[in-house]
CSV table of C-alpha atoms in Angstrom, one decimal:
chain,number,residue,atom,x,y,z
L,194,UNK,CA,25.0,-85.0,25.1
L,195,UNK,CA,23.2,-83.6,21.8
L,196,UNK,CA,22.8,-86.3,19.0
L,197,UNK,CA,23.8,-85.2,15.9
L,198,UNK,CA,21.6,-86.0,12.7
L,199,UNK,CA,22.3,-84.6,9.7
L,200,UNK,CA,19.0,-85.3,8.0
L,201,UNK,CA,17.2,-83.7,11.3
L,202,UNK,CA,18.9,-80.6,10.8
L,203,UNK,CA,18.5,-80.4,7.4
L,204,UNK,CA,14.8,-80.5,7.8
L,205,UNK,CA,15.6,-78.2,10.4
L,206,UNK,CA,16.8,-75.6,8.0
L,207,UNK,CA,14.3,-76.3,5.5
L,208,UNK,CA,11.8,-75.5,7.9
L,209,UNK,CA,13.3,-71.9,9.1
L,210,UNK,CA,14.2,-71.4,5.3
L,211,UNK,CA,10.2,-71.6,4.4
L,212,UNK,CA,9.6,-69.8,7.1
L,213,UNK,CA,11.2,-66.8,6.7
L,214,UNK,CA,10.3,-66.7,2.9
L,215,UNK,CA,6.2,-66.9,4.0
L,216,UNK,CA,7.4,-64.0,6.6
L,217,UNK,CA,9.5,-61.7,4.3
L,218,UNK,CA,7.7,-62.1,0.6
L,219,UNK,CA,4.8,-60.0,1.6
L,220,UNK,CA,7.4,-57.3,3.1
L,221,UNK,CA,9.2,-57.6,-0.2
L,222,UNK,CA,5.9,-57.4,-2.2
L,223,UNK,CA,5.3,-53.9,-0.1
L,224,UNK,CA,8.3,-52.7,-1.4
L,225,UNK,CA,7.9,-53.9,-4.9
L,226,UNK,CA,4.8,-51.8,-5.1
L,227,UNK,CA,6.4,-48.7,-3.7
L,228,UNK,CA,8.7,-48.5,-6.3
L,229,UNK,CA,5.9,-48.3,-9.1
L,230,UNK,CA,3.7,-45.9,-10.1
L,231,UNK,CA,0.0,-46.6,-9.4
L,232,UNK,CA,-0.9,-47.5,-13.2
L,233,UNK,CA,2.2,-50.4,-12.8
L,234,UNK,CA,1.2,-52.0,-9.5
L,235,UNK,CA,-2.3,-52.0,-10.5
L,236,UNK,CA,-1.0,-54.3,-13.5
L,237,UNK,CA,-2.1,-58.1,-13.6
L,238,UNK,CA,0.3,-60.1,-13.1
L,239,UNK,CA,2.5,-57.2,-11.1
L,240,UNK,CA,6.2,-57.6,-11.5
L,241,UNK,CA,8.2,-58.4,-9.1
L,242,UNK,CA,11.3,-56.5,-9.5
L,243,UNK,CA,12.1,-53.1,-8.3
L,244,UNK,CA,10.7,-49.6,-10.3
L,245,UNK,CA,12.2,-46.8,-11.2
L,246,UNK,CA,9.9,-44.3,-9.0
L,247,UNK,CA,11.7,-45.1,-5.5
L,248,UNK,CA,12.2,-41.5,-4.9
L,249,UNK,CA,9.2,-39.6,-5.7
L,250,UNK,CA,7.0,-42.4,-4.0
L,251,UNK,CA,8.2,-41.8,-0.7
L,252,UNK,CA,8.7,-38.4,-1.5
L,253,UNK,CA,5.1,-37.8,-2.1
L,254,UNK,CA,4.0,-40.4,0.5
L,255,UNK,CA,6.0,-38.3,3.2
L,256,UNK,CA,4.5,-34.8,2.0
L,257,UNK,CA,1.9,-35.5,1.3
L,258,UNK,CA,1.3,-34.9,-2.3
L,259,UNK,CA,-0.8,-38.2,-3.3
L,260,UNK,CA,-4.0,-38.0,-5.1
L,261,UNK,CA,-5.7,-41.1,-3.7
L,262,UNK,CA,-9.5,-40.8,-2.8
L,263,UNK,CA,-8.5,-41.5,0.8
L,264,UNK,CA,-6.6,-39.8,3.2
L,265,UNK,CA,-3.5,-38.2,1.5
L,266,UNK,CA,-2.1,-36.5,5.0
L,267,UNK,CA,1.3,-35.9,5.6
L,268,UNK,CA,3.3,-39.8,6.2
L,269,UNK,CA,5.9,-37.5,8.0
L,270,UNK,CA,3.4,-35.5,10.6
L,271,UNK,CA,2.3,-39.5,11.3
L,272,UNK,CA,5.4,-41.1,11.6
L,273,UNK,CA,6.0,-38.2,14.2
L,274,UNK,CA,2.7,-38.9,16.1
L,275,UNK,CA,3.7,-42.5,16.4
L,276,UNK,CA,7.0,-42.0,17.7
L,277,UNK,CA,5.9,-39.3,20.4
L,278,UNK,CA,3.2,-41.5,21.2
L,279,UNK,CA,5.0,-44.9,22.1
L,280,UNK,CA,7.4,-43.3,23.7
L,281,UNK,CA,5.4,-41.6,26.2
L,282,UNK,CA,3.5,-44.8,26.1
L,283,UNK,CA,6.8,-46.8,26.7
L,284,UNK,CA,8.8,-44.1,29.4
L,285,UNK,CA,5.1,-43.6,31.4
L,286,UNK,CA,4.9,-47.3,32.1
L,287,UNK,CA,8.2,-48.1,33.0
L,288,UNK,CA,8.6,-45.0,35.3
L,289,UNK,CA,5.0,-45.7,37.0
L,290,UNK,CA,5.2,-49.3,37.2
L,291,UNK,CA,8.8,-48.7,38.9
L,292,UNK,CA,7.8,-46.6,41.4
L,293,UNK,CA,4.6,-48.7,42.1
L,294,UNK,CA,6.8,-51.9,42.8
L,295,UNK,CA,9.1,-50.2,45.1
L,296,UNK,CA,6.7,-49.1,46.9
L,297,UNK,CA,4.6,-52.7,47.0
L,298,UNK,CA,8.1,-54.2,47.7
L,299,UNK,CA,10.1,-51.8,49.9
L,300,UNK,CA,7.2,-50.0,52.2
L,301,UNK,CA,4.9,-51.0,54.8
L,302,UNK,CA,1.2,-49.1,54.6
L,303,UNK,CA,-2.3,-50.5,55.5
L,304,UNK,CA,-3.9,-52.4,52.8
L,305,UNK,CA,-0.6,-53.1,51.1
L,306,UNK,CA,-2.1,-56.3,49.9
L,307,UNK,CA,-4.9,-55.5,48.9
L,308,UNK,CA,-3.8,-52.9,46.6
L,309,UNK,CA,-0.9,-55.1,44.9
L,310,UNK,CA,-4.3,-56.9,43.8
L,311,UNK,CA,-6.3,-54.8,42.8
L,312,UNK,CA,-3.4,-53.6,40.3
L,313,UNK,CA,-3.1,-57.1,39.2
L,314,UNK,CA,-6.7,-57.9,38.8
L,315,UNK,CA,-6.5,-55.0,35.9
L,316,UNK,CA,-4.8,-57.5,34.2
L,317,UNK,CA,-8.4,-59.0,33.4
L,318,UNK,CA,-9.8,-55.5,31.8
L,319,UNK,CA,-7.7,-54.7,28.7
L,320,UNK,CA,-8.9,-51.4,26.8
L,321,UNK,CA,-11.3,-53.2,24.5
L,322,UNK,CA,-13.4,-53.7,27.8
L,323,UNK,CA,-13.2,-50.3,29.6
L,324,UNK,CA,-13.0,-48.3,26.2
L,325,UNK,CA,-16.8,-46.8,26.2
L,326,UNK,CA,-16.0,-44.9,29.8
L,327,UNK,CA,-12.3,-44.1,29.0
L,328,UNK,CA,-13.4,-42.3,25.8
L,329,UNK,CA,-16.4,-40.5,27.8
L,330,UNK,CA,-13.7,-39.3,30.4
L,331,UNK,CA,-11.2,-38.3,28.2
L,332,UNK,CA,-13.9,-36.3,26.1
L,333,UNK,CA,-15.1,-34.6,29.2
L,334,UNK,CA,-11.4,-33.3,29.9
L,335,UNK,CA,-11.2,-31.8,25.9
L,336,UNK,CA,-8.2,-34.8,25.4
L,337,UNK,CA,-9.5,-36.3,22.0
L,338,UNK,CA,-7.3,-35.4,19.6
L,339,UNK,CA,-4.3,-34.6,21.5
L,340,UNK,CA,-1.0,-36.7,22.9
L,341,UNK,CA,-2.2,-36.5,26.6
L,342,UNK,CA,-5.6,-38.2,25.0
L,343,UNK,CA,-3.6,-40.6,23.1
L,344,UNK,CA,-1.3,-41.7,26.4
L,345,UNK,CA,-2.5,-41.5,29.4
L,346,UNK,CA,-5.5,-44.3,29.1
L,347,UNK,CA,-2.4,-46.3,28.2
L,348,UNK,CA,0.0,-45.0,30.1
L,349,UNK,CA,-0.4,-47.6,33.2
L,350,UNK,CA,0.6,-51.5,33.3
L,351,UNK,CA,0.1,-54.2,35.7
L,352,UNK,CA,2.1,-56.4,33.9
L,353,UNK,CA,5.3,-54.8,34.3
L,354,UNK,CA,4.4,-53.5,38.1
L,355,UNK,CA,4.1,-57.3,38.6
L,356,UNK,CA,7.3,-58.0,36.7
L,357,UNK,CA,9.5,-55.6,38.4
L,358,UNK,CA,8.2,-56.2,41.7
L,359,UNK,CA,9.2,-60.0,41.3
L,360,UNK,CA,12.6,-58.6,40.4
L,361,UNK,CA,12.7,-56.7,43.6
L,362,UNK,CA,12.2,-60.0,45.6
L,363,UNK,CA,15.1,-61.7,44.2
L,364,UNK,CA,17.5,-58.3,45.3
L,365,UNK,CA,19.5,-60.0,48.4
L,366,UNK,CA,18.1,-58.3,52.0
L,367,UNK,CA,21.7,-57.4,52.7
L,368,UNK,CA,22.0,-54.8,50.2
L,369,UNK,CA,18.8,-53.5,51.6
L,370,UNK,CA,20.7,-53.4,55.4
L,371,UNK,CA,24.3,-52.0,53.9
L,372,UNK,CA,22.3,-49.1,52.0
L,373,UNK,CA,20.8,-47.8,55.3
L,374,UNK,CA,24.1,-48.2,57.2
L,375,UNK,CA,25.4,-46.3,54.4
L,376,UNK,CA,22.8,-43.5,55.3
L,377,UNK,CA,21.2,-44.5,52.0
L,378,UNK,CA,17.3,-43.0,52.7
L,379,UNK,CA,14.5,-44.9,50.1
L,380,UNK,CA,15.4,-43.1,46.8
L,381,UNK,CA,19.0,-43.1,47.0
L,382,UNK,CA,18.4,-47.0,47.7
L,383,UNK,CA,16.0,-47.2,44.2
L,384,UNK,CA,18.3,-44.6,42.5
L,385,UNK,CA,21.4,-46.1,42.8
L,386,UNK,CA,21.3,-49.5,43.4
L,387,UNK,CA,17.5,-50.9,42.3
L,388,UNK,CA,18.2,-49.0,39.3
L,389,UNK,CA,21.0,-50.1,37.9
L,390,UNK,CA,20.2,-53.8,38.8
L,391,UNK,CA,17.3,-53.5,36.7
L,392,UNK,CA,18.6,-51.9,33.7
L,393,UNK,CA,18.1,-55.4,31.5
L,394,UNK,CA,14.3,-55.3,32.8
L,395,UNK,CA,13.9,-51.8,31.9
L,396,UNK,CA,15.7,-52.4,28.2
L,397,UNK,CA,13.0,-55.6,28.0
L,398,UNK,CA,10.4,-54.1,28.9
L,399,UNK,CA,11.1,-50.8,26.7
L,400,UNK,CA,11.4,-52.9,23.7
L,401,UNK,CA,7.7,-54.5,24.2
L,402,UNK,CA,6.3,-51.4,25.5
L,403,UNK,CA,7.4,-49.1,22.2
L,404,UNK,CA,6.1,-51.8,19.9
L,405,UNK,CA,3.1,-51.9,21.9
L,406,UNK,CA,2.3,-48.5,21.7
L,407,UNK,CA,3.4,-48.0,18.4
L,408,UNK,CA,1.1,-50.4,17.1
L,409,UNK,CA,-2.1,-49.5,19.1
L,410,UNK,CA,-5.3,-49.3,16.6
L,411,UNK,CA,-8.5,-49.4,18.3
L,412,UNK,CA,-8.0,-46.2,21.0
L,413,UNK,CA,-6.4,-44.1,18.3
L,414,UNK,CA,-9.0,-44.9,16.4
L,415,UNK,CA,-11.9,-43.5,19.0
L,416,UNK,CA,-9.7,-41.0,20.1
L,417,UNK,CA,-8.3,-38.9,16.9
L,418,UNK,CA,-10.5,-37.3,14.2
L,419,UNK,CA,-8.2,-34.7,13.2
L,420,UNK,CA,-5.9,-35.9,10.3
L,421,UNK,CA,-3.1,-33.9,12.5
L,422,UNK,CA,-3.1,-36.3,15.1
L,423,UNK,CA,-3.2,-39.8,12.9
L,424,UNK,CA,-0.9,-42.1,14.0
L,425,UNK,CA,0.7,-44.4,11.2
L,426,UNK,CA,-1.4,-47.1,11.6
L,427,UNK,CA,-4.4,-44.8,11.7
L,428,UNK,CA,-3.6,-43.4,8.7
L,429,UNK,CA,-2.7,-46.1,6.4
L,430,UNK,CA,-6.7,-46.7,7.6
L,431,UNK,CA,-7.8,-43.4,6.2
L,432,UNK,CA,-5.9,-43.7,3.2
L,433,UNK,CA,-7.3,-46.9,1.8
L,434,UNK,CA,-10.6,-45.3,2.7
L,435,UNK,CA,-10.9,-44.6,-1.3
L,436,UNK,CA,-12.2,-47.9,-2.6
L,437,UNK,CA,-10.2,-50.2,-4.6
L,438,UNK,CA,-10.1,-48.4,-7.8
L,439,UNK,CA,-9.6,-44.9,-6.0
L,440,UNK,CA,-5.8,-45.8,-4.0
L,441,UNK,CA,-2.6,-45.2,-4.6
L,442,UNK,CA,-1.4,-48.2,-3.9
L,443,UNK,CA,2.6,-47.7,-4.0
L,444,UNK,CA,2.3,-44.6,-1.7
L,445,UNK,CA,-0.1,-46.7,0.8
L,446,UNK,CA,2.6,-49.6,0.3
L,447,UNK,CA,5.4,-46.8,0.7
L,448,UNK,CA,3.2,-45.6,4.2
L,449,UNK,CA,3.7,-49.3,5.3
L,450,UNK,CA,7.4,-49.5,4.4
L,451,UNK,CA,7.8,-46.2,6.3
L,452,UNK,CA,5.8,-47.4,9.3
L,453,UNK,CA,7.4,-50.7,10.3
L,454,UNK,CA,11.3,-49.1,10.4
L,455,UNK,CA,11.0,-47.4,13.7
L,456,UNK,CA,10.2,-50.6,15.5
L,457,UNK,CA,12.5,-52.8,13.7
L,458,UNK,CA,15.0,-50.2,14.7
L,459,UNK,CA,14.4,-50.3,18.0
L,460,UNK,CA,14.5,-54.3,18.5
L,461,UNK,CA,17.7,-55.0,16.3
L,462,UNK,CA,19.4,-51.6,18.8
L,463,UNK,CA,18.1,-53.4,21.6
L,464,UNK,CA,18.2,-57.2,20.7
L,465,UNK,CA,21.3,-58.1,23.2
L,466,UNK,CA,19.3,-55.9,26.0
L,467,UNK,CA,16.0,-57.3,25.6
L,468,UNK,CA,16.8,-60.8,25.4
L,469,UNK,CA,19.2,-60.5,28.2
L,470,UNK,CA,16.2,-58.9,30.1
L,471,UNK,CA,14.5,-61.7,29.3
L,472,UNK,CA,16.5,-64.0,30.6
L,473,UNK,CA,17.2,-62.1,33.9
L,474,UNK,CA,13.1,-61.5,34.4
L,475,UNK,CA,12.5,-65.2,34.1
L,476,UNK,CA,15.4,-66.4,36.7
């Protein structure tokens, strides 16, 4: 039985009230900005109600067309890098770390054991540890500044090999038995029945892959040196490269606008999915 207490749940509310407002007033002041001219935001105290140059900020801040000491490439060519690249990111993990459960779960080989290890010992050596050989290799093979450059160091995950493969534990052994008196062979078995049972898991796990990717810094970083290949994140970097007297401040605050819609797309799409997928993962 829940106890009901008004005074508890007001504070409640107070609490969730304040904070949202410390979450959302910097996202507001973005916006502000991006509405002004340079001239306006760089104003003391800056207002903090809407402009009148919505239009050409963005305008200017997707083509291009900004005069800021830093970076002034294309928002549009980035916003295109990013998306390529945490996709690939997101539909590279799922699909390898798939295939590596099933075959952990489902097959019997030598060494079986020690090779579910050793993919969940990399667990223990995130980029920021391996990142001066990675970039060595993937300089050697001509990658830097390209997608394949940008993905494939990424493009593995032990965390959702391990997730999926405790997944495939909980599917009953009978369906297992009735697929092969079926005639099922293995990837009819994984295509039509693993599959679909782990659709939730795959929507979950889609959800924190793309934001994942989307947001990487530090490889992109290493890896691209061509403003063609800047992601977003790279190249709100670049552009504030000026100084603090040198930037555009409405287009970089238009750039950042621009930049966090895709992934706020993708989780309010997906919310039911992912925390459904949640919720399945953790029974």
């Amino acid at each position: 039985m829940v106890e009901r207490r008004p005074l508890l749940g007001l504070l409640v509310h107070l609490l969730l009230i304040l904070g949202i407002v410390v979450v959302a007033f910097p996202v507001y002041l973005a916006f502000i900005a991006s509405t002004h001219t340079a001239q306006e935001v760089a104003q003391t105290p800056m207002t903090l109600l809407p402009g009148s140059h919505f239009w050409e900020t963005y305008k200017a801040a997707l083509l291009g067309n900004g005069g800021g000491a830093g970076s002034n490439a294309p928002v549009g060519r980035m916003l295109w890098v990013s998306l390529v690249t945490a996709l690939i990111i997101a539909f590279g993990k799922i699909s390898i770390s798939l295939l590596s459960a099933f075959a952990i779960v489902y097959f019997r080989f030598p060494f079986k054991g020690f090779f579910f290890w050793s993919i969940f010992i990399t667990l223990m050596l995130p980029v920021e540890v391996r990142i001066g050989p990675t970039y060595q290799v993937v300089a050697d093979l001509g990658m830097l500044n390209s997608f394949s450059g940008l993905t494939i160091p990424l493009i593995a995950s032990a965390t959702a090999t391990f997730l999926f493969r405790q997944f495939f534990l909980t599917v009953p052994e009978e369906m297992l038995e009735a697929a092969r008196m079926d005639g099922a062979g293995p990837m009819r078995f994984f295509w039509d029945i693993l599959l679909p049972l782990s659709k939730t898991t795959i929507a979950a796990l889609f959800v924190i892959q793309f934001i994942y990717g989307w947001n990487q810094y530090l490889w992109p970083l290493l890896a691209t040196t061509s403003e063609d290949m800047y992601p977003v994140v790279i190249g709100i970097k670049r552009m504030i490269a000026g100084g603090e007297g040198g930037n555009e401040w409405n287009i970089v605050m238009a750039t950042v606008i621009l930049a966090m819609l895709p992934p706020t797309l993708v989780v309010v799409l997906m919310q039911r999915w992912f925390v459904k997928g949640l919720v399945d993962t953790e029974k």
